[in-house]
Amino acid sequence: MDHSYQAWQEVLAEEFFGRQHAGHPTLFYVDVDVEQELRHGYGMEEPLAECVGRFLRLGTAEPYSALEDYRWRRRQQDKDGVPAFLPLLACSVMAASRMVNDRNHRANAYHARFSELLTGDEKRLGSHHYEPVSRMWQVLASWQHSQKGARGLCTLPAPADLPSNRSMIGFAQSQALLSGADRSFMPRFFRSLREHGTTWPLPGETLLAQIEIRGIERYFSKGFRNALQEEEFRPFLAKLIGNYAAAWDGSDELVPTGVTRAELLVRLDAGRLGWVARLRSAEQEKRIELTGGVVLEQLGDTAYYEVSGLPAPSAETLTRGIRRDGDNLVLSRPFSSVLVLARDDVLGVWTGTDGFRPGEAHVVLAAPTAQRDVQRLLDKAATTGRSTDTSKLAWVPQGWSLHKPVTFDDALTLRRALQEVQGAVGLLQPPAQFKLRLEGGLKLAPSLDPHLYLCGGEPQVVLPDATEGTSTLLIDGEERPELRTAIAAGRPIPLAVLRLAPGRHTVSCAGVEIGFATADRAVVEPKMTKVCGFTVVDGKASASPSLLDGPTLPAGITGADCTSATAQEAAAVMELCRRDADEVLFAAADGRLWTLDAPERPDWWTERLPGAPAPLRFEAGFHGIGGWLLERRSGRWKGRPVYPGTPKPKNADNPRAWARAVLNAQQASVDPLWAAYVQAAKELDR
């Protein structure tokens, strides 16, 4: 990849997923006007589509493979960074923004527009090429969720939310539905509904109906109006605008981009309701002062803050909404007639949550206007907590109903019930899942292996929404009947019930596989006692490394600068060497010589495999280097090539040692390639 593609990646990452979006719903909206603004604002010389088009491998089965390779190389350098395929995804959104009826295409002819944008020909990229792009969208959504809102709240639909005929292009279309002007208009629309005393937040379908009833479609963009008329895509449009309504804090505008939004959450602790703030920004101050005498004090080293200076949660404060401004920060809580609390793993108390979590216990409080909707939902889907708790608890807001503990053991039933009931509970959908993953569990030595767990403390498996309840889950390649009930219910699947033996294990579903390991005890982490590096004298580094201590350590060089290094093109080669050989050598084509020693058997070998014979071979890896692997047994040498190449030993540090080893083993092979090595050794030995 050249500099222009990397520059576009950095521009898009900063513009749409920078830390200024912390706590904000984020749309990756790119059309022709936005692209031109970015070009002029950041001084980009090459248009976005031309830049991406130059790196397509047209005429092959995988035209986006170069872009995928680039993403993996960047991921190795920065695992937490924004996935490095944003320029391609931005082009896919631009294509979606052009989906209108014209002389050449119907409004739903997406792939022709995408192909024309990137290649100038509407037929060179077809729907059969597009599957890698849809996977990139899911990777982006999964990454954004993993950042816990610090890089913007994800607005991509879960795969299960998309109609079957939009299962791939729906991700790009979802980001083209609401333009910047649409988002600026929404607070005015929300306020006009709220002023009539409507229970808030309203579900998205009701909001869309109000837009049509009031005849205000004309205030929205053409893309929004087109989506409003599509029956198959309308449900996701409803979900998108509903999420914006749920995040609205009651002010005349959405919290401006660049101003961090701290979420004000209700906390239930020791029989008393209080407030706690959650700040998703990476830069967190210990103390923050806001208008009206409100002060935030950080709780330990967490993202949570103690809140003082606000009236306690009550029927009035919960339904009215709260907002306090500070220096480049807004603390807010949108008004809502339903309050759902769940146990917070960090604080260890009940706190407000955005949606129900299948399999977990909840406390549900409902204002009088929402009690009917809450009761309907619980009757349809709840496993426990259907009946109203009639005990007179002092902390329950006056007039509100209380249900506890509310659990939903069947996630699929919960999703269906939320769609049917809508009303005040319509936005409490379980968090979207975009990929197969592990959660929870008791980890051992995470600094050495982040996927090592204590036996009996194995993690839970979370299935992607697209496969929930339908796909076969395999543990170590086998289907386990003990897990079928949890799989069918669509909730997290506990692996501890399987009593897995210590060792490495795999979990696979729908062609995706992840691994983890279990052990009986923790690995003792090694402590660093010596530092190796290059000493620096008068600004010049030594030619060879040495142990650094005392005054040489602060000034020494202990790392490697690889910014100018080129990618290693040769793939790693693995060879098997005999353990019973008297001697194993590797003679490289460039004149270097190595002696390969058989590694010691690990301690666990005899513990786990009592009575097993010793292995006959051990592995040796060769990375980007060619030569001959030589083995001596019973006085006879045998050799085999490893990408041997033409021998050029003269420039090596010790070419005579290389020559003696090759001449001693000159009978190792009759291959003409080996004869060239022997001839080169004879010339050195003259």
XYZ file of C-alpha atoms in Angstrom:
686
model
C 0.000 0.000 0.000
C 1.284 3.467 -0.782
C 1.034 6.565 1.382
C -2.265 7.760 -0.091
C -4.255 4.697 1.043
C -2.766 4.864 4.516
C -3.500 8.599 4.646
C -7.161 8.009 3.740
C -7.353 5.308 6.430
C -6.041 7.747 9.041
C -8.374 10.545 7.905
C -11.474 8.349 8.068
C -10.442 6.838 11.391
C -10.014 10.273 12.945
C -13.121 11.786 11.383
C -15.596 8.995 12.200
C -14.018 6.890 14.962
C -11.787 9.330 16.808
C -11.974 9.696 20.561
C -14.076 12.838 20.152
C -17.009 10.491 19.399
C -16.912 8.889 22.883
C -20.458 8.231 24.048
C -22.071 9.346 20.770
C -24.019 7.225 18.268
C -21.679 7.141 15.247
C -22.731 6.925 11.612
C -20.045 6.241 9.019
C -21.831 8.543 6.558
C -19.876 9.297 3.356
C -21.322 10.731 0.164
C -19.768 12.808 -2.633
C -20.047 16.056 -0.660
C -18.522 14.576 2.485
C -15.686 13.034 0.456
C -14.878 16.412 -1.094
C -14.964 18.119 2.306
C -12.494 15.570 3.660
C -10.211 15.972 0.666
C -10.047 19.746 1.019
C -10.023 19.750 4.828
C -7.166 17.255 5.161
C -5.307 18.162 1.977
C -5.826 14.807 0.261
C -4.623 14.908 -3.347
C -6.148 11.680 -4.681
C -9.933 11.086 -4.670
C -11.018 8.290 -2.345
C -12.515 5.969 -4.986
C -9.487 6.275 -7.291
C -7.152 5.491 -4.406
C -9.072 2.338 -3.439
C -9.576 1.245 -7.052
C -5.818 1.120 -7.685
C -5.412 -1.697 -5.170
C -8.158 -3.983 -6.417
C -7.074 -7.250 -8.007
C -9.613 -7.214 -10.794
C -10.200 -10.375 -12.761
C -9.428 -12.603 -9.771
C -11.750 -14.485 -7.424
C -10.656 -12.240 -4.514
C -10.432 -8.653 -5.777
C -10.105 -7.199 -2.240
C -7.333 -9.529 -1.049
C -4.636 -6.805 -1.127
C -6.763 -4.619 1.140
C -7.389 -7.542 3.495
C -3.657 -8.312 3.625
C -2.945 -4.674 4.462
C -5.465 -4.788 7.285
C -3.796 -7.853 8.829
C -0.349 -6.254 8.647
C -1.643 -3.126 10.423
C -3.422 -5.257 13.015
C -0.144 -6.920 13.978
C 1.261 -3.450 14.719
C -1.803 -2.135 16.581
C -4.372 -4.726 17.704
C -6.680 -2.106 19.254
C -6.563 0.335 16.331
C -9.410 0.967 13.893
C -9.531 -1.928 11.374
C -7.552 -0.779 8.350
C -10.148 -1.192 5.616
C -12.080 2.046 6.176
C -11.394 3.474 2.664
C -13.099 0.474 1.029
C -16.064 0.624 3.429
C -16.388 4.366 2.841
C -16.697 3.658 -0.886
C -19.395 1.089 -0.166
C -21.368 3.778 1.703
C -20.864 6.234 -1.172
C -22.350 3.627 -3.516
C -25.338 3.226 -1.181
C -25.889 6.999 -1.148
C -26.288 6.874 -4.959
C -29.104 4.300 -4.915
C -31.878 6.218 -6.658
C -33.805 5.556 -9.850
C -32.033 6.950 -12.899
C -31.869 6.181 -16.591
C -29.411 3.334 -16.102
C -30.314 1.643 -12.814
C -33.162 0.861 -10.499
C -33.062 2.235 -6.961
C -32.002 -1.129 -5.524
C -29.179 -1.800 -8.036
C -26.346 -1.484 -5.504
C -23.559 -3.603 -6.988
C -23.608 -1.809 -10.333
C -23.033 1.521 -8.558
C -20.305 0.066 -6.350
C -18.491 -1.428 -9.331
C -18.834 1.756 -11.377
C -17.505 3.867 -8.502
C -14.349 1.780 -8.050
C -13.628 0.539 -11.598
C -15.551 2.779 -13.986
C -17.392 -0.324 -15.216
C -20.693 -1.390 -13.657
C -20.075 -5.093 -14.362
C -16.522 -5.757 -13.149
C -17.493 -6.213 -9.473
C -20.607 -8.306 -8.864
C -22.555 -9.546 -5.866
C -20.485 -12.750 -5.752
C -17.403 -10.626 -4.943
C -19.022 -8.698 -2.101
C -18.979 -11.204 0.784
C -15.532 -10.086 2.106
C -16.865 -6.517 2.328
C -19.817 -7.617 4.480
C -17.383 -9.461 6.761
C -15.358 -6.261 7.094
C -18.479 -4.431 8.266
C -19.041 -7.049 10.964
C -15.405 -6.812 12.066
C -15.764 -3.024 12.314
C -18.933 -3.347 14.408
C -17.330 -5.935 16.683
C -14.264 -3.695 17.163
C -16.431 -0.687 17.986
C -18.365 -2.681 20.581
C -15.071 -3.898 22.082
C -14.083 -0.261 22.698
C -17.156 0.089 24.975
C -18.239 3.362 23.389
C -14.850 5.109 23.658
C -14.717 5.368 19.839
C -18.421 6.068 19.305
C -21.564 4.030 19.916
C -22.084 1.533 17.111
C -25.015 2.144 14.730
C -24.343 -0.842 12.449
C -27.194 -3.369 12.416
C -26.664 -6.864 13.723
C -26.787 -9.435 10.869
C -30.097 -10.748 12.219
C -31.650 -7.275 11.842
C -31.141 -7.201 8.081
C -33.673 -8.592 5.586
C -32.433 -11.704 3.821
C -32.076 -9.962 0.465
C -29.907 -7.252 2.095
C -27.782 -9.572 4.221
C -24.571 -8.184 2.730
C -25.241 -4.670 1.406
C -27.467 -3.713 4.343
C -24.458 -2.682 6.448
C -23.412 0.005 3.965
C -27.018 1.069 3.393
C -27.582 1.501 7.130
C -24.861 4.153 7.280
C -26.316 6.094 4.348
C -29.818 6.469 5.832
C -29.355 9.543 8.045
C -27.375 12.462 6.663
C -25.829 15.118 8.875
C -28.831 17.371 8.209
C -31.171 14.558 9.296
C -29.339 14.148 12.595
C -29.406 17.904 13.225
C -33.172 17.989 12.695
C -34.018 15.068 14.981
C -33.838 16.904 18.358
C -36.475 19.387 17.149
C -38.674 16.494 16.070
C -38.177 14.680 19.379
C -38.989 17.809 21.369
C -42.223 18.400 19.450
C -43.354 14.899 20.469
C -42.179 15.239 24.052
C -44.042 18.526 24.568
C -47.330 16.630 24.226
C -46.529 14.553 27.325
C -45.679 11.397 25.397
C -44.083 8.506 27.291
C -40.400 8.589 26.364
C -38.463 7.179 24.645
C -40.833 6.137 21.897
C -40.004 3.037 19.821
C -38.644 3.666 16.341
C -41.719 2.407 14.491
C -43.864 4.914 16.357
C -41.422 7.696 15.483
C -41.581 6.796 11.782
C -45.377 6.762 11.958
C -45.340 10.238 13.537
C -43.123 11.535 10.727
C -45.678 10.322 8.194
C -48.737 11.474 10.179
C -47.288 14.963 10.595
C -46.162 15.100 6.964
C -42.620 16.216 7.808
C -40.783 13.782 5.519
C -39.790 16.782 3.414
C -37.411 17.923 6.162
C -35.352 14.732 5.820
C -32.865 13.710 3.133
C -33.817 11.850 -0.024
C -32.058 8.704 1.205
C -34.140 8.706 4.390
C -37.385 9.239 2.431
C -36.537 6.368 0.079
C -35.801 4.008 2.989
C -39.054 5.066 4.641
C -40.962 3.629 1.675
C -39.151 0.252 1.710
C -41.064 -2.309 3.748
C -38.106 -4.690 3.997
C -35.634 -2.074 5.172
C -37.995 0.017 7.256
C -37.544 -2.075 10.477
C -33.866 -1.211 10.665
C -34.541 2.460 9.919
C -36.961 2.362 12.865
C -34.286 0.819 15.072
C -31.714 3.412 14.050
C -33.894 6.438 14.747
C -35.129 4.762 17.942
C -31.564 4.466 19.207
C -31.016 8.170 18.588
C -34.204 8.916 20.506
C -32.988 6.801 23.430
C -29.661 8.700 23.495
C -31.319 12.146 23.283
C -30.880 14.039 26.547
C -33.673 16.557 25.973
C -31.566 19.454 24.702
C -32.096 21.366 21.460
C -29.266 19.481 19.778
C -27.552 16.141 20.084
C -24.363 16.456 22.105
C -21.979 18.037 19.568
C -19.200 15.901 18.152
C -15.977 16.687 19.981
C -17.771 17.157 23.300
C -17.518 14.023 25.425
C -20.808 12.659 26.728
C -20.728 11.163 30.225
C -23.670 8.877 30.914
C -25.610 9.436 34.122
C -26.709 6.053 35.491
C -28.926 5.093 38.397
C -27.224 3.012 41.096
C -28.931 0.803 43.674
C -26.676 0.175 46.666
C -27.564 -0.794 50.250
C -31.260 -0.129 49.736
C -30.801 3.382 48.357
C -30.969 4.871 44.836
C -28.158 7.177 43.797
C -26.232 8.367 40.760
C -23.040 7.202 39.123
C -21.474 8.566 35.922
C -19.697 6.520 33.254
C -17.151 8.284 31.085
C -16.109 6.454 27.926
C -13.220 8.782 27.090
C -9.688 7.382 27.172
C -8.460 10.506 29.017
C -10.105 10.535 32.439
C -9.513 13.187 35.084
C -9.790 12.421 38.786
C -12.202 15.298 39.472
C -14.566 17.119 37.093
C -16.668 20.158 37.990
C -19.873 20.930 36.050
C -22.465 23.695 36.110
C -24.915 23.864 39.006
C -22.398 22.659 41.594
C -22.253 19.110 40.224
C -18.930 17.362 40.872
C -17.657 14.026 39.495
C -15.038 12.086 41.520
C -13.386 9.101 39.837
C -13.952 5.750 41.563
C -10.520 4.138 41.741
C -9.011 3.409 38.347
C -12.351 2.763 36.624
C -14.462 4.583 34.038
C -17.040 5.364 36.763
C -17.457 8.555 38.822
C -19.240 9.361 42.063
C -21.756 12.159 41.452
C -22.568 14.868 43.998
C -24.735 17.968 43.702
C -27.753 16.338 41.997
C -31.134 15.635 43.602
C -31.593 11.928 44.368
C -33.369 9.738 41.793
C -37.132 10.067 42.199
C -40.281 9.811 40.120
C -39.723 13.410 39.010
C -35.987 13.286 38.194
C -36.239 9.940 36.389
C -38.935 11.089 33.982
C -37.694 14.644 33.525
C -34.184 14.019 32.221
C -30.956 15.653 33.428
C -28.155 17.532 31.693
C -25.143 19.385 33.118
C -22.386 21.003 31.027
C -18.703 21.303 31.782
C -15.464 22.076 30.002
C -15.811 20.071 26.770
C -17.991 17.511 28.559
C -21.726 16.936 28.980
C -23.251 14.790 31.723
C -26.752 13.711 30.717
C -29.492 11.150 31.169
C -32.477 11.077 28.797
C -35.904 10.921 30.422
C -37.426 7.448 30.457
C -40.461 5.796 31.971
C -38.696 2.429 32.393
C -35.574 1.838 34.494
C -33.695 -1.471 34.161
C -30.876 -2.303 36.594
C -28.345 -5.145 36.333
C -25.327 -6.158 38.381
C -22.209 -4.258 37.315
C -19.047 -6.391 37.331
C -16.792 -3.396 38.056
C -18.762 -1.702 40.844
C -20.362 -4.820 42.276
C -23.765 -3.091 42.661
C -26.947 -2.704 40.599
C -26.650 0.003 37.910
C -28.741 1.148 34.953
C -28.288 -0.764 31.704
C -29.201 -0.094 28.068
C -30.836 -3.473 27.437
C -31.784 -6.792 28.958
C -29.041 -9.415 29.307
C -30.298 -12.980 28.684
C -29.618 -15.323 31.568
C -28.905 -12.528 34.086
C -31.078 -11.076 36.852
C -32.585 -7.569 36.528
C -34.497 -5.100 38.641
C -37.226 -3.393 36.574
C -38.952 -0.164 37.669
C -41.813 1.267 35.598
C -43.657 4.585 35.739
C -47.484 4.402 35.663
C -47.523 5.227 31.940
C -45.248 2.251 31.123
C -46.524 -0.414 33.526
C -48.852 -2.003 30.969
C -46.051 -2.423 28.399
C -43.676 -3.852 31.016
C -46.245 -6.361 32.250
C -47.015 -7.516 28.696
C -43.317 -8.088 28.011
C -42.753 -10.039 31.217
C -45.838 -12.192 30.638
C -44.568 -13.102 27.172
C -40.872 -13.712 27.846
C -39.735 -13.564 31.494
C -38.695 -16.715 33.334
C -38.901 -15.070 36.780
C -40.146 -11.725 38.095
C -43.459 -11.589 36.242
C -45.433 -10.573 39.319
C -45.177 -7.065 40.727
C -43.282 -6.831 44.007
C -45.861 -5.322 46.399
C -43.511 -4.845 49.375
C -43.293 -1.222 50.489
C -39.644 -0.420 49.804
C -38.629 3.141 50.610
C -36.293 3.454 47.625
C -38.959 2.699 44.974
C -40.107 5.984 43.306
C -43.631 6.965 44.263
C -46.255 5.430 41.971
C -43.724 3.195 40.174
C -44.015 -0.595 40.012
C -41.177 -2.965 40.899
C -40.292 -6.391 39.444
C -37.357 -8.420 40.805
C -35.490 -10.576 40.049
C -36.431 -10.529 36.361
C -34.618 -13.087 34.188
C -34.980 -14.074 30.542
C -33.554 -17.532 29.947
C -34.608 -17.583 26.283
C -33.033 -14.757 24.298
C -34.939 -15.606 21.125
C -38.290 -15.377 22.901
C -37.183 -12.070 24.471
C -36.315 -10.539 21.091
C -39.650 -11.562 19.599
C -41.555 -10.212 22.607
C -39.766 -6.849 22.436
C -40.714 -6.528 18.770
C -44.347 -7.369 19.507
C -44.817 -5.200 22.596
C -42.787 -2.145 21.498
C -44.066 0.753 23.622
C -41.816 1.950 26.448
C -39.743 -1.276 26.441
C -39.164 -1.447 22.684
C -35.567 -0.161 22.907
C -34.325 -2.593 25.564
C -33.004 -5.126 23.040
C -30.080 -7.311 24.202
C -26.689 -5.971 23.018
C -25.865 -6.949 19.424
C -23.313 -9.758 18.926
C -21.285 -9.728 15.719
C -18.855 -12.606 16.186
C -18.251 -15.803 18.089
C -16.505 -14.897 21.342
C -15.698 -15.974 24.882
C -16.690 -14.042 27.991
C -16.209 -14.457 31.714
C -14.252 -17.344 33.159
C -11.347 -17.436 35.642
C -8.151 -16.468 33.818
C -4.668 -17.603 34.783
C -1.559 -15.517 34.024
C -3.320 -13.270 31.458
C -0.070 -11.369 30.771
C 1.429 -14.558 29.337
C -1.679 -16.038 27.732
C -4.946 -14.054 27.641
C -6.875 -17.255 26.835
C -5.677 -19.494 29.681
C -8.358 -20.440 32.250
C -8.466 -22.397 35.499
C -9.952 -25.880 35.139
C -13.562 -25.622 36.287
C -13.578 -21.898 35.567
C -13.951 -22.085 31.783
C -15.590 -19.111 30.015
C -19.016 -18.834 28.401
C -19.521 -18.874 24.618
C -21.530 -16.067 23.011
C -22.900 -16.869 19.554
C -23.283 -14.222 16.815
C -26.819 -12.950 16.304
C -26.787 -14.244 12.733
C -26.409 -17.871 13.942
C -28.184 -17.643 17.290
C -30.239 -20.745 18.049
C -29.746 -22.316 14.602
C -26.110 -23.367 14.098
C -24.209 -26.357 15.424
C -21.664 -25.550 18.140
C -18.641 -27.855 18.266
C -16.308 -28.197 21.251
C -12.994 -29.786 20.253
C -14.663 -30.857 17.006
C -17.614 -32.583 18.688
C -21.205 -31.600 19.351
C -22.026 -31.746 23.063
C -25.657 -32.589 23.956
C -25.305 -30.865 27.361
C -25.241 -27.488 25.602
C -28.225 -27.883 23.270
C -30.722 -26.248 25.626
C -28.640 -23.072 25.991
C -27.946 -22.947 22.242
C -31.643 -23.226 21.406
C -32.430 -20.417 23.877
C -29.805 -18.094 22.385
C -28.146 -17.229 25.709
C -24.433 -17.420 26.712
C -23.348 -21.069 26.838
C -21.340 -22.166 29.922
C -18.396 -24.460 29.200
C -17.673 -25.252 32.863
C -20.423 -27.896 32.849
C -18.384 -29.994 30.382
C -15.548 -30.668 32.883
C -12.922 -30.338 30.165
C -9.506 -31.895 30.738
C -6.492 -29.561 31.109
C -4.984 -28.570 27.781
C -5.905 -26.718 24.609
C -9.505 -26.599 23.359
C -11.392 -25.200 20.378
C -14.877 -23.763 19.945
C -16.286 -23.585 16.416
C -19.579 -22.450 14.926
C -20.625 -21.564 11.361
C -17.088 -21.948 10.043
C -15.469 -19.729 12.712
C -13.092 -21.227 15.277
C -11.601 -19.765 18.460
C -9.285 -21.436 20.957
C -8.454 -21.350 24.641
C -6.511 -23.424 27.163
C -7.135 -24.725 30.687
C -4.681 -25.603 33.458
C -4.779 -26.794 37.060
C -2.529 -24.045 38.392
C -1.115 -20.693 37.365
C 2.080 -20.330 35.409
C 4.782 -18.514 37.382
C 5.643 -15.400 35.416
C 9.389 -14.941 34.831
C 11.016 -11.860 36.305
C 13.439 -9.872 34.173
C 16.850 -9.659 35.873
C 19.089 -8.760 32.936
C 18.643 -6.342 30.042
C 20.375 -6.836 26.717
C 20.870 -3.979 24.272
C 23.319 -1.651 22.565
C 25.440 0.802 24.529
C 25.632 4.394 23.259
C 28.866 6.412 23.450
C 29.069 9.970 22.073
C 25.777 9.493 20.284
C 26.878 6.297 18.491
C 25.501 2.835 19.235
C 27.836 -0.136 19.610
C 28.056 -2.610 16.743
C 27.149 -5.615 18.901
C 24.765 -6.121 21.816
C 25.774 -6.521 25.454
C 24.248 -6.626 28.933
C 23.195 -3.185 30.127
C 23.450 -2.190 33.758
C 24.211 0.839 35.906
C 24.918 3.993 33.880
C 24.702 2.187 30.521
C 21.062 1.165 31.006
C 19.278 4.582 30.765
C 21.260 5.615 27.679
C 21.256 2.212 26.004
C 19.079 1.106 23.108
C 16.838 -1.788 24.143
C 14.307 -1.876 21.303
C 14.304 -2.242 17.539
C 13.154 0.376 15.028
C 11.317 -1.451 12.239
C 9.615 1.529 10.601
C 11.774 1.280 7.490
C 11.839 -2.511 7.294
C 10.241 -4.207 4.318
C 7.755 -7.033 4.671
C 9.246 -10.514 4.563
C 7.939 -12.065 1.380
C 9.152 -15.639 1.994
C 6.805 -17.783 4.030
C 8.056 -19.666 7.088
C 9.103 -23.267 6.386
C 8.809 -25.983 9.052
C 11.107 -29.035 8.855
C 11.194 -32.151 11.050
C 14.609 -33.191 12.384
C 15.489 -36.544 13.959
C 16.103 -36.539 17.700
C 18.413 -39.576 17.480
C 20.789 -37.869 15.023
C 24.381 -37.430 16.244
C 24.519 -33.955 14.734
C 22.062 -31.644 12.935
C 23.385 -28.644 10.962
C 21.880 -26.013 8.710
C 24.149 -24.568 6.013
C 22.577 -21.369 4.694
C 23.117 -20.152 1.145
C 24.706 -16.920 2.454
C 27.500 -18.736 4.333
C 26.008 -18.879 7.822
C 26.055 -22.162 9.747
C 23.851 -23.301 12.639
C 23.900 -26.325 14.911
C 20.339 -27.413 15.765
C 19.951 -28.960 19.220
C 16.955 -31.123 20.038
C 14.809 -29.337 22.649
C 14.209 -30.966 26.007
C 10.882 -32.691 26.508
C 8.526 -30.469 28.566
C 7.698 -31.520 32.154
C 4.070 -32.096 31.323
C 4.996 -34.750 28.718
C 5.462 -37.570 31.226
C 2.679 -36.247 33.498
C 0.047 -36.227 30.777
C 1.362 -39.150 28.662
C 2.757 -41.763 31.075
C 4.470 -44.620 29.344
C 4.526 -42.875 25.944
C 7.690 -43.319 23.848
C 9.962 -40.364 23.253
C 9.165 -38.480 20.046
C 11.357 -39.336 17.098
C 11.496 -35.821 15.646
C 11.499 -32.159 16.598
C 10.470 -29.083 14.619
C 12.776 -26.430 13.197
C 11.402 -23.256 11.622
C 13.112 -21.310 8.836
C 11.910 -17.767 8.143
C 12.984 -16.233 4.851
C 16.307 -18.092 4.673
C 17.416 -20.880 2.313
C 20.017 -23.620 2.531
C 20.526 -27.297 3.308
C 19.487 -29.223 6.409
C 22.164 -31.848 7.236
C 21.805 -34.808 9.637
C 24.564 -37.254 10.698
C 23.558 -40.720 11.940
C 25.941 -43.682 12.403
C 28.719 -41.745 10.689
C 26.691 -41.035 7.510
C 25.343 -37.644 6.433
C 21.976 -37.048 4.789
C 20.746 -33.700 3.520
C 17.622 -32.100 2.118
C 17.076 -28.634 0.624
C 15.113 -25.806 2.258
C 14.662 -23.204 -0.518
C 18.424 -23.655 -1.192
C 19.098 -20.862 -3.728
C 22.545 -20.150 -5.179
C 25.344 -20.450 -2.565
C 27.215 -17.160 -1.917
C 29.244 -17.831 1.230
C 32.204 -15.467 0.706
C 30.629 -12.491 2.538
C 29.776 -14.442 5.696
C 31.536 -13.726 9.011
C 33.104 -17.218 9.175
C 32.929 -18.791 5.694
C 35.643 -21.418 6.464
C 33.475 -23.039 9.170
C 30.663 -23.243 6.625
C 33.027 -24.740 4.010
C 34.378 -27.402 6.420
C 30.835 -28.475 7.383
C 29.738 -28.749 3.728
C 32.847 -30.718 2.720
C 32.450 -33.105 5.670
C 28.897 -33.793 4.473
C 29.578 -33.732 0.719
C 28.135 -37.260 0.348
C 24.805 -36.141 1.897
C 22.968 -35.871 -1.452
C 23.343 -36.447 -5.176
C 21.113 -33.448 -5.969
C 22.831 -31.024 -8.433
C 21.848 -28.170 -6.102
C 23.938 -29.740 -3.327
C 26.818 -30.207 -5.765
C 26.870 -26.417 -6.198
C 27.266 -26.008 -2.409
C 30.135 -28.537 -2.364
C 31.847 -26.719 -5.246
C 31.503 -23.364 -3.439
C 33.011 -24.936 -0.297
C 35.975 -26.332 -2.255
C 36.719 -22.898 -3.703
C 36.749 -21.417 -0.216
C 38.964 -24.197 1.092
C 41.722 -23.686 -1.472
